[in-house]
PDB file of C-alpha atoms and ligand atoms in Angstrom:
ATOM      1  CA  UNK L1240     -19.652   5.395  -1.585  1.00  0.00           C
ATOM      2  CA  UNK L1241     -19.228   3.425   1.602  1.00  0.00           C
ATOM      3  CA  UNK L1242     -15.841   1.963   2.342  1.00  0.00           C
ATOM      4  CA  UNK L1243     -17.165  -0.328   5.031  1.00  0.00           C
ATOM      5  CA  UNK L1244     -15.775  -3.826   4.968  1.00  0.00           C
ATOM      6  CA  UNK L1245     -17.759  -6.448   3.106  1.00  0.00           C
ATOM      7  CA  UNK L1246     -15.440  -9.370   3.554  1.00  0.00           C
ATOM      8  CA  UNK L1247     -18.289 -11.798   3.070  1.00  0.00           C
ATOM      9  CA  UNK L1248     -19.088 -10.326  -0.369  1.00  0.00           C
ATOM     10  CA  UNK L1249     -19.757 -13.019  -2.959  1.00  0.00           C
ATOM     11  CA  UNK L1250     -16.724 -13.702  -5.117  1.00  0.00           C
ATOM     12  CA  UNK L1251     -17.051 -12.280  -8.572  1.00  0.00           C
ATOM     13  CA  UNK L1252     -15.723 -14.282 -11.499  1.00  0.00           C
ATOM     14  CA  UNK L1253     -12.554 -12.709 -12.867  1.00  0.00           C
ATOM     15  CA  UNK L1254     -10.418 -14.182 -15.595  1.00  0.00           C
ATOM     16  CA  UNK L1255      -7.292 -13.211 -13.692  1.00  0.00           C
ATOM     17  CA  UNK L1256      -6.994 -12.786  -9.942  1.00  0.00           C
ATOM     18  CA  UNK L1257      -6.574  -9.837  -7.647  1.00  0.00           C
ATOM     19  CA  UNK L1258      -3.724 -10.466  -5.216  1.00  0.00           C
ATOM     20  CA  UNK L1259      -4.189  -8.232  -2.156  1.00  0.00           C
ATOM     21  CA  UNK L1260      -1.150  -7.501  -0.002  1.00  0.00           C
ATOM     22  CA  UNK L1261      -1.698  -5.561   3.190  1.00  0.00           C
ATOM     23  CA  UNK L1262       0.410  -4.849   6.229  1.00  0.00           C
ATOM     24  CA  UNK L1263       2.127  -2.132   8.239  1.00  0.00           C
ATOM     25  CA  UNK L1264       4.753   0.281   6.920  1.00  0.00           C
ATOM     26  CA  UNK L1265       8.162  -1.187   6.277  1.00  0.00           C
ATOM     27  CA  UNK L1266       7.040  -4.830   6.300  1.00  0.00           C
ATOM     28  CA  UNK L1267       8.349  -5.402   2.768  1.00  0.00           C
ATOM     29  CA  UNK L1268       5.019  -5.314   0.915  1.00  0.00           C
ATOM     30  CA  UNK L1269       6.432  -3.457  -2.100  1.00  0.00           C
ATOM     31  CA  UNK L1270       9.254  -5.945  -2.548  1.00  0.00           C
ATOM     32  CA  UNK L1271       6.789  -8.803  -2.264  1.00  0.00           C
ATOM     33  CA  UNK L1272       4.311  -7.173  -4.647  1.00  0.00           C
ATOM     34  CA  UNK L1273       7.005  -6.468  -7.256  1.00  0.00           C
ATOM     35  CA  UNK L1274       8.259 -10.050  -6.978  1.00  0.00           C
ATOM     36  CA  UNK L1275       4.820 -11.637  -7.361  1.00  0.00           C
ATOM     37  CA  UNK L1276       3.900  -9.317 -10.223  1.00  0.00           C
ATOM     38  CA  UNK L1277       7.076 -10.309 -12.102  1.00  0.00           C
ATOM     39  CA  UNK L1278       6.710 -13.981 -11.277  1.00  0.00           C
ATOM     40  CA  UNK L1279       3.095 -14.287 -12.405  1.00  0.00           C
ATOM     41  CA  UNK L1280       2.960 -11.528 -15.027  1.00  0.00           C
ATOM     42  CA  UNK L1281       0.568  -9.227 -13.178  1.00  0.00           C
ATOM     43  CA  UNK L1282       0.464  -5.454 -12.804  1.00  0.00           C
ATOM     44  CA  UNK L1283       1.804  -4.113  -9.542  1.00  0.00           C
ATOM     45  CA  UNK L1284      -0.156  -1.235  -7.995  1.00  0.00           C
ATOM     46  CA  UNK L1285       1.019   0.582  -4.860  1.00  0.00           C
ATOM     47  CA  UNK L1286      -2.002   2.279  -3.351  1.00  0.00           C
ATOM     48  CA  UNK L1287       0.117   4.030  -0.720  1.00  0.00           C
ATOM     49  CA  UNK L1288       1.623   6.077  -3.553  1.00  0.00           C
ATOM     50  CA  UNK L1289      -1.833   7.529  -4.251  1.00  0.00           C
ATOM     51  CA  UNK L1290      -2.201   8.720  -0.644  1.00  0.00           C
ATOM     52  CA  UNK L1291       1.344  10.068  -0.850  1.00  0.00           C
ATOM     53  CA  UNK L1292       0.602  11.975  -4.067  1.00  0.00           C
ATOM     54  CA  UNK L1293      -2.457  13.626  -2.562  1.00  0.00           C
ATOM     55  CA  UNK L1294      -0.502  14.434   0.604  1.00  0.00           C
ATOM     56  CA  UNK L1295       2.146  16.108  -1.566  1.00  0.00           C
ATOM     57  CA  UNK L1296      -0.501  18.216  -3.233  1.00  0.00           C
ATOM     58  CA  UNK L1297      -1.808  19.201   0.210  1.00  0.00           C
ATOM     59  CA  UNK L1298       1.711  20.258   1.220  1.00  0.00           C
ATOM     60  CA  UNK L1299       2.198  22.230  -1.980  1.00  0.00           C
ATOM     61  CA  UNK L1300      -1.121  24.022  -1.391  1.00  0.00           C
ATOM     62  CA  UNK L1301      -0.428  24.652   2.256  1.00  0.00           C
ATOM     63  CA  UNK L1302      -3.509  22.735   3.418  1.00  0.00           C
ATOM     64  CA  UNK L1303      -4.055  21.464   6.953  1.00  0.00           C
ATOM     65  CA  UNK L1304      -3.959  17.663   6.941  1.00  0.00           C
ATOM     66  CA  UNK L1305      -6.983  17.594   9.279  1.00  0.00           C
ATOM     67  CA  UNK L1306      -9.145  19.672   6.909  1.00  0.00           C
ATOM     68  CA  UNK L1307     -11.110  16.978   5.096  1.00  0.00           C
ATOM     69  CA  UNK L1308     -13.317  19.426   3.148  1.00  0.00           C
ATOM     70  CA  UNK L1309     -10.283  21.248   1.745  1.00  0.00           C
ATOM     71  CA  UNK L1310      -8.562  17.949   0.951  1.00  0.00           C
ATOM     72  CA  UNK L1311     -11.661  16.720  -0.888  1.00  0.00           C
ATOM     73  CA  UNK L1312     -11.903  19.962  -2.793  1.00  0.00           C
ATOM     74  CA  UNK L1313      -8.351  19.563  -3.981  1.00  0.00           C
ATOM     75  CA  UNK L1314      -8.852  15.834  -4.690  1.00  0.00           C
ATOM     76  CA  UNK L1315     -11.702  16.631  -7.055  1.00  0.00           C
ATOM     77  CA  UNK L1316      -9.231  18.621  -9.171  1.00  0.00           C
ATOM     78  CA  UNK L1317      -6.390  16.108  -8.978  1.00  0.00           C
ATOM     79  CA  UNK L1318      -5.301  13.350 -11.345  1.00  0.00           C
ATOM     80  CA  UNK L1319      -3.124  10.650  -9.852  1.00  0.00           C
ATOM     81  CA  UNK L1320      -1.678   8.027 -12.148  1.00  0.00           C
ATOM     82  CA  UNK L1321       0.291   4.923 -11.225  1.00  0.00           C
ATOM     83  CA  UNK L1322       2.493   3.438 -13.927  1.00  0.00           C
ATOM     84  CA  UNK L1323       3.667  -0.023 -12.904  1.00  0.00           C
ATOM     85  CA  UNK L1324       7.381  -0.599 -13.588  1.00  0.00           C
ATOM     86  CA  UNK L1325       9.525  -3.626 -12.837  1.00  0.00           C
ATOM     87  CA  UNK L1326      10.632  -2.348  -9.437  1.00  0.00           C
ATOM     88  CA  UNK L1327       7.664  -0.302  -8.306  1.00  0.00           C
ATOM     89  CA  UNK L1328       5.369   2.426  -9.529  1.00  0.00           C
ATOM     90  CA  UNK L1329       6.036   5.640 -11.367  1.00  0.00           C
ATOM     91  CA  UNK L1330       3.735   8.192  -9.753  1.00  0.00           C
ATOM     92  CA  UNK L1331       2.256  11.024 -11.788  1.00  0.00           C
ATOM     93  CA  UNK L1332       0.530  13.887 -10.014  1.00  0.00           C
ATOM     94  CA  UNK L1333      -1.393  16.012 -12.529  1.00  0.00           C
ATOM     95  CA  UNK L1334       1.014  14.754 -15.166  1.00  0.00           C
ATOM     96  CA  UNK L1335       4.199  15.507 -13.170  1.00  0.00           C
ATOM     97  CA  UNK L1336       6.514  12.680 -12.195  1.00  0.00           C
ATOM     98  CA  UNK L1337       6.670  12.817  -8.383  1.00  0.00           C
ATOM     99  CA  UNK L1338       7.929   9.263  -7.843  1.00  0.00           C
ATOM    100  CA  UNK L1339      10.936  10.368  -5.808  1.00  0.00           C
ATOM    101  CA  UNK L1340       9.403  13.326  -4.018  1.00  0.00           C
ATOM    102  CA  UNK L1341       6.548  11.241  -2.568  1.00  0.00           C
ATOM    103  CA  UNK L1342       9.100   9.116  -0.668  1.00  0.00           C
ATOM    104  CA  UNK L1343      10.442  12.091   1.324  1.00  0.00           C
ATOM    105  CA  UNK L1344       9.824  12.043   5.059  1.00  0.00           C
ATOM    106  CA  UNK L1345       7.488  15.059   5.098  1.00  0.00           C
ATOM    107  CA  UNK L1346       5.227  13.418   2.500  1.00  0.00           C
ATOM    108  CA  UNK L1347       5.418  10.064   4.321  1.00  0.00           C
ATOM    109  CA  UNK L1348       4.149  11.606   7.545  1.00  0.00           C
ATOM    110  CA  UNK L1349       1.500  13.656   5.724  1.00  0.00           C
ATOM    111  CA  UNK L1350       0.185  10.603   3.823  1.00  0.00           C
ATOM    112  CA  UNK L1351      -0.489   8.808   7.074  1.00  0.00           C
ATOM    113  CA  UNK L1352      -2.402  11.858   8.355  1.00  0.00           C
ATOM    114  CA  UNK L1353      -4.532  12.551   5.283  1.00  0.00           C
ATOM    115  CA  UNK L1354      -5.433   8.862   4.962  1.00  0.00           C
ATOM    116  CA  UNK L1355      -7.596   8.896   8.107  1.00  0.00           C
ATOM    117  CA  UNK L1356     -10.421  10.826   6.399  1.00  0.00           C
ATOM    118  CA  UNK L1357     -13.404   8.664   5.345  1.00  0.00           C
ATOM    119  CA  UNK L1358     -14.474  10.722   2.294  1.00  0.00           C
ATOM    120  CA  UNK L1359     -10.933  10.855   1.023  1.00  0.00           C
ATOM    121  CA  UNK L1360     -10.604   7.102   1.498  1.00  0.00           C
ATOM    122  CA  UNK L1361     -13.851   6.548  -0.413  1.00  0.00           C
ATOM    123  CA  UNK L1362     -12.443   8.622  -3.293  1.00  0.00           C
ATOM    124  CA  UNK L1363      -9.252   6.558  -3.303  1.00  0.00           C
ATOM    125  CA  UNK L1364     -11.089   3.238  -3.019  1.00  0.00           C
ATOM    126  CA  UNK L1365     -13.276   4.101  -5.986  1.00  0.00           C
ATOM    127  CA  UNK L1366     -10.217   4.709  -8.164  1.00  0.00           C
ATOM    128  CA  UNK L1367      -8.413   1.649  -6.870  1.00  0.00           C
ATOM    129  CA  UNK L1368     -11.399  -0.546  -7.742  1.00  0.00           C
ATOM    130  CA  UNK L1369     -11.414   0.834 -11.282  1.00  0.00           C
ATOM    131  CA  UNK L1370      -7.705   0.084 -11.584  1.00  0.00           C
ATOM    132  CA  UNK L1371      -7.890  -3.479 -10.321  1.00  0.00           C
ATOM    133  CA  UNK L1372     -11.358  -4.744 -11.062  1.00  0.00           C
ATOM    134  CA  UNK L1373     -10.434  -6.713 -14.154  1.00  0.00           C
ATOM    135  CA  UNK L1374      -7.840  -8.697 -12.214  1.00  0.00           C
ATOM    136  CA  UNK L1375      -4.296  -9.599 -13.149  1.00  0.00           C
ATOM    137  CA  UNK L1376      -3.023  -7.235 -10.461  1.00  0.00           C
ATOM    138  CA  UNK L1377      -1.056  -7.339  -7.255  1.00  0.00           C
ATOM    139  CA  UNK L1378      -2.451  -4.467  -5.212  1.00  0.00           C
ATOM    140  CA  UNK L1379      -0.603  -3.395  -2.121  1.00  0.00           C
ATOM    141  CA  UNK L1380      -1.788  -1.201   0.760  1.00  0.00           C
ATOM    142  CA  UNK L1381      -3.530  -1.303   4.132  1.00  0.00           C
ATOM    143  CA  UNK L1382      -7.165  -2.080   3.280  1.00  0.00           C
ATOM    144  CA  UNK L1383      -7.026  -3.979   0.000  1.00  0.00           C
ATOM    145  CA  UNK L1384      -8.232  -7.336   1.338  1.00  0.00           C
ATOM    146  CA  UNK L1385     -10.718  -5.813   3.774  1.00  0.00           C
ATOM    147  CA  UNK L1386     -12.264  -2.908   1.836  1.00  0.00           C
ATOM    148  CA  UNK L1387     -11.016  -2.336  -1.711  1.00  0.00           C
ATOM    149  CA  UNK L1388     -11.257  -5.955  -2.861  1.00  0.00           C
ATOM    150  CA  UNK L1389     -12.912  -8.039  -0.151  1.00  0.00           C
ATOM    151  CA  UNK L1390     -13.471 -10.593  -2.921  1.00  0.00           C
ATOM    152  CA  UNK L1391      -9.764 -10.762  -3.865  1.00  0.00           C
ATOM    153  CA  UNK L1392      -8.776 -14.258  -4.897  1.00  0.00           C
ATOM    154  CA  UNK L1393      -5.564 -14.155  -2.822  1.00  0.00           C
ATOM    155  CA  UNK L1394      -4.968 -12.126   0.340  1.00  0.00           C
ATOM    156  CA  UNK L1395      -1.669 -11.861   2.148  1.00  0.00           C
ATOM    157  CA  UNK L1396      -1.109  -9.845   5.324  1.00  0.00           C
ATOM    158  CA  UNK L1397       2.602  -9.207   5.776  1.00  0.00           C
ATOM    159  CA  UNK L1398       3.707  -8.249   9.265  1.00  0.00           C
ATOM    160  CA  UNK L1399       6.957  -7.941  11.252  1.00  0.00           C
ATOM    161  CA  UNK L1400       7.971  -6.521  14.615  1.00  0.00           C
ATOM    162  CA  UNK L1401       8.495  -2.723  14.423  1.00  0.00           C
ATOM    163  CA  UNK L1402      12.111  -3.032  15.590  1.00  0.00           C
ATOM    164  CA  UNK L1403      12.873  -5.437  12.755  1.00  0.00           C
ATOM    165  CA  UNK L1404      11.095  -3.266  10.173  1.00  0.00           C
ATOM    166  CA  UNK L1405      12.964  -0.211  11.442  1.00  0.00           C
ATOM    167  CA  UNK L1406      16.306  -1.991  11.345  1.00  0.00           C
ATOM    168  CA  UNK L1407      15.747  -3.184   7.777  1.00  0.00           C
ATOM    169  CA  UNK L1408      14.723   0.275   6.668  1.00  0.00           C
ATOM    170  CA  UNK L1409      17.719   1.862   8.413  1.00  0.00           C
ATOM    171  CA  UNK L1410      20.102  -0.530   6.692  1.00  0.00           C
ATOM    172  CA  UNK L1411      18.409   0.066   3.321  1.00  0.00           C
ATOM    173  CA  UNK L1412      18.522   3.835   3.424  1.00  0.00           C
ATOM    174  CA  UNK L1413      22.017   4.409   4.757  1.00  0.00           C
ATOM    175  CA  UNK L1414      24.509   3.497   2.002  1.00  0.00           C
ATOM    176  CA  UNK L1415      25.493   6.585   0.043  1.00  0.00           C
ATOM    177  CA  UNK L1416      22.249   8.396   0.779  1.00  0.00           C
ATOM    178  CA  UNK L1417      22.028  11.936   2.087  1.00  0.00           C
ATOM    179  CA  UNK L1418      20.108  11.631   5.330  1.00  0.00           C
ATOM    180  CA  UNK L1419      19.756  14.249   8.037  1.00  0.00           C
ATOM    181  CA  UNK L1420      22.049  13.522  10.988  1.00  0.00           C
ATOM    182  CA  UNK L1421      19.044  13.303  13.284  1.00  0.00           C
ATOM    183  CA  UNK L1422      17.786  10.176  11.481  1.00  0.00           C
ATOM    184  CA  UNK L1423      18.840   7.202  13.594  1.00  0.00           C
ATOM    185  CA  UNK L1424      17.641   3.636  13.766  1.00  0.00           C
ATOM    186  CA  UNK L1425      15.578   4.425  16.844  1.00  0.00           C
ATOM    187  CA  UNK L1426      14.015   7.514  15.222  1.00  0.00           C
ATOM    188  CA  UNK L1427      12.968   5.333  12.270  1.00  0.00           C
ATOM    189  CA  UNK L1428      11.442   2.755  14.633  1.00  0.00           C
ATOM    190  CA  UNK L1429       9.657   5.536  16.493  1.00  0.00           C
ATOM    191  CA  UNK L1430       8.259   6.967  13.244  1.00  0.00           C
ATOM    192  CA  UNK L1431       7.070   3.508  12.150  1.00  0.00           C
ATOM    193  CA  UNK L1432       5.325   2.992  15.485  1.00  0.00           C
ATOM    194  CA  UNK L1433       3.544   6.331  15.135  1.00  0.00           C
ATOM    195  CA  UNK L1434       2.388   5.476  11.627  1.00  0.00           C
ATOM    196  CA  UNK L1435       1.331   1.988  12.789  1.00  0.00           C
ATOM    197  CA  UNK L1436      -0.758   3.505  15.568  1.00  0.00           C
ATOM    198  CA  UNK L1437      -2.490   5.886  13.149  1.00  0.00           C
ATOM    199  CA  UNK L1438      -3.045   3.193  10.514  1.00  0.00           C
ATOM    200  CA  UNK L1439      -4.319   0.580  13.009  1.00  0.00           C
ATOM    201  CA  UNK L1440      -6.463   2.857  15.162  1.00  0.00           C
ATOM    202  CA  UNK L1441      -8.215   5.036  12.634  1.00  0.00           C
ATOM    203  CA  UNK L1442     -11.978   4.664  12.658  1.00  0.00           C
ATOM    204  CA  UNK L1443     -12.399   4.120   8.914  1.00  0.00           C
ATOM    205  CA  UNK L1444     -10.746   1.030   7.422  1.00  0.00           C
ATOM    206  CA  UNK L1445      -8.132   0.442  10.115  1.00  0.00           C
ATOM    207  CA  UNK L1446      -5.179  -1.726   9.196  1.00  0.00           C
ATOM    208  CA  UNK L1447      -5.942  -5.332  10.113  1.00  0.00           C
ATOM    209  CA  UNK L1448      -5.794  -8.709   8.388  1.00  0.00           C
ATOM    210  CA  UNK L1449      -8.920  -9.776   6.480  1.00  0.00           C
ATOM    211  CA  UNK L1450     -10.506 -12.845   8.028  1.00  0.00           C
ATOM    212  CA  UNK L1451      -9.469 -14.945   5.050  1.00  0.00           C
ATOM    213  CA  UNK L1452      -5.956 -13.509   4.656  1.00  0.00           C
ATOM    214  CA  UNK L1453      -2.826 -15.626   4.965  1.00  0.00           C
ATOM    215  CA  UNK L1454      -0.774 -13.866   7.638  1.00  0.00           C
ATOM    216  CA  UNK L1455       2.997 -13.963   7.100  1.00  0.00           C
ATOM    217  CA  UNK L1456       5.123 -12.680   9.961  1.00  0.00           C
ATOM    218  CA  UNK L1457       8.571 -12.000   8.555  1.00  0.00           C
ATOM    219  CA  UNK L1458      10.174 -11.061  11.891  1.00  0.00           C
ATOM    220  CA  UNK L1459      12.457 -14.121  11.846  1.00  0.00           C
ATOM    221  CA  UNK L1460      12.444 -14.823   8.113  1.00  0.00           C
ATOM    222  CA  UNK L1461      14.926 -13.905   5.403  1.00  0.00           C
ATOM    223  CA  UNK L1462      13.712 -12.012   2.331  1.00  0.00           C
ATOM    224  CA  UNK L1463      14.063 -15.158   0.204  1.00  0.00           C
ATOM    225  CA  UNK L1464      11.955 -17.133   2.677  1.00  0.00           C
ATOM    226  CA  UNK L1465       9.243 -14.492   2.691  1.00  0.00           C
ATOM    227  CA  UNK L1466       9.108 -14.289  -1.099  1.00  0.00           C
ATOM    228  CA  UNK L1467       9.042 -18.079  -1.401  1.00  0.00           C
ATOM    229  CA  UNK L1468       6.195 -18.279   1.126  1.00  0.00           C
ATOM    230  CA  UNK L1469       4.184 -15.636  -0.761  1.00  0.00           C
ATOM    231  CA  UNK L1470       4.784 -17.388  -4.064  1.00  0.00           C
ATOM    232  CA  UNK L1471       3.565 -20.589  -2.483  1.00  0.00           C
ATOM    233  CA  UNK L1472       0.326 -18.911  -1.397  1.00  0.00           C
ATOM    234  CA  UNK L1473      -0.347 -17.686  -4.941  1.00  0.00           C
ATOM    235  CA  UNK L1474       0.716 -20.970  -6.471  1.00  0.00           C
ATOM    236  CA  UNK L1475      -1.742 -22.842  -4.296  1.00  0.00           C
ATOM    237  CA  UNK L1476      -4.492 -20.913  -6.040  1.00  0.00           C
ATOM    238  CA  UNK L1477      -3.035 -21.796  -9.408  1.00  0.00           C
ATOM    239  CA  UNK L1478      -3.059 -25.440  -8.408  1.00  0.00           C
ATOM    240  CA  UNK L1479      -6.567 -25.173  -7.042  1.00  0.00           C
ATOM    241  CA  UNK L1480      -7.521 -23.971 -10.517  1.00  0.00           C
ATOM    242  CA  UNK L1481      -8.579 -20.587  -9.221  1.00  0.00           C
ATOM    243  CA  UNK L1482      -6.212 -18.487 -11.283  1.00  0.00           C
ATOM    244  CA  UNK L1483      -7.900 -19.000 -14.615  1.00  0.00           C
TER     245      UNK L1483
HETATM  246  O1   DC J2000       2.364   2.074   1.887  1.00  0.00           O
HETATM  247  P1   DC J2000       2.839   3.508   2.096  1.00  0.00           P
HETATM  248  O2   DC J2000       3.817   3.625   3.215  1.00  0.00           O
HETATM  249  O3   DC J2000       3.353   4.119   0.832  1.00  0.00           O
HETATM  250  O4   DC J2000       1.522   4.308   2.510  1.00  0.00           O
HETATM  251  C1   DC J2000       1.558   5.673   2.858  1.00  0.00           C
HETATM  252  C2   DC J2000       0.397   5.967   3.809  1.00  0.00           C
HETATM  253  O5   DC J2000      -0.834   5.830   3.107  1.00  0.00           O
HETATM  254  C3   DC J2000       0.305   5.043   5.017  1.00  0.00           C
HETATM  255  O6   DC J2000       0.785   5.663   6.180  1.00  0.00           O
HETATM  256  C4   DC J2000      -1.151   4.748   5.184  1.00  0.00           C
HETATM  257  C5   DC J2000      -1.797   5.183   3.917  1.00  0.00           C
HETATM  258  N1   DC J2000      -2.406   4.099   3.165  1.00  0.00           N
HETATM  259  C6   DC J2000      -3.687   3.760   3.484  1.00  0.00           C
HETATM  260  O7   DC J2000      -4.254   4.295   4.421  1.00  0.00           O
HETATM  261  N2   DC J2000      -4.338   2.811   2.748  1.00  0.00           N
HETATM  262  C7   DC J2000      -3.726   2.200   1.723  1.00  0.00           C
HETATM  263  N3   DC J2000      -4.387   1.288   1.014  1.00  0.00           N
HETATM  264  C8   DC J2000      -2.395   2.528   1.412  1.00  0.00           C
HETATM  265  C9   DC J2000      -1.735   3.478   2.163  1.00  0.00           C
END
């Protein structure tokens, strides 16, 4: 299956829409997706969690992240399930709940590395299309509006300056959490920049806004402002009669 972008693909009639949310790491996509899903009664699917789950399996099997053939071999024997919850997804890897483990820093870095491989992306895209094709979903990732659902009814690209994303993440993760002493605000910003570079510069499906996406830059916005703006974008489609 080709994962090449077909943004001009004719829009297919769905009873309920696909809301695509793309953007760099730490922009607040998950918070936005969870909010919109609750607000409009849609399922919330975090595609990054699928890349994370496969990356975890690669770690557990001691695979090189650059070895696409080995990664594909393991993918063909892997079942990844996303169970939408109110505040995010429960992630099942071959039936095991790995929701917490996939957020660890080693898996985060590995996910960004395994996600550059075209055949692996095609495998993921195929599953993501099956999950979302009937609509009524908010799907969040890097290539949802450009590749997975170029015909999505609503596309939002959420961006923010890396320093602001890093600062928000630093403030979120500190209270009461066990973090290695070497994790500082600047190390988080540095890690985000590295992931950004990989996500934006990879040859297959690089991170970028779809031509018809609404771009929201949250650098100088509060969370409430961002969520209100996103809700407005979806609501516009309701008012235009495109939701039903
Ligand atoms: O959204 P996240 O941070 O959980 O994503 C983890 C990694 O997976 C991210 O570095 C890039 C990759 N990813 C991707 O390439 N395409 C997607 N649709 C979602 C995530």
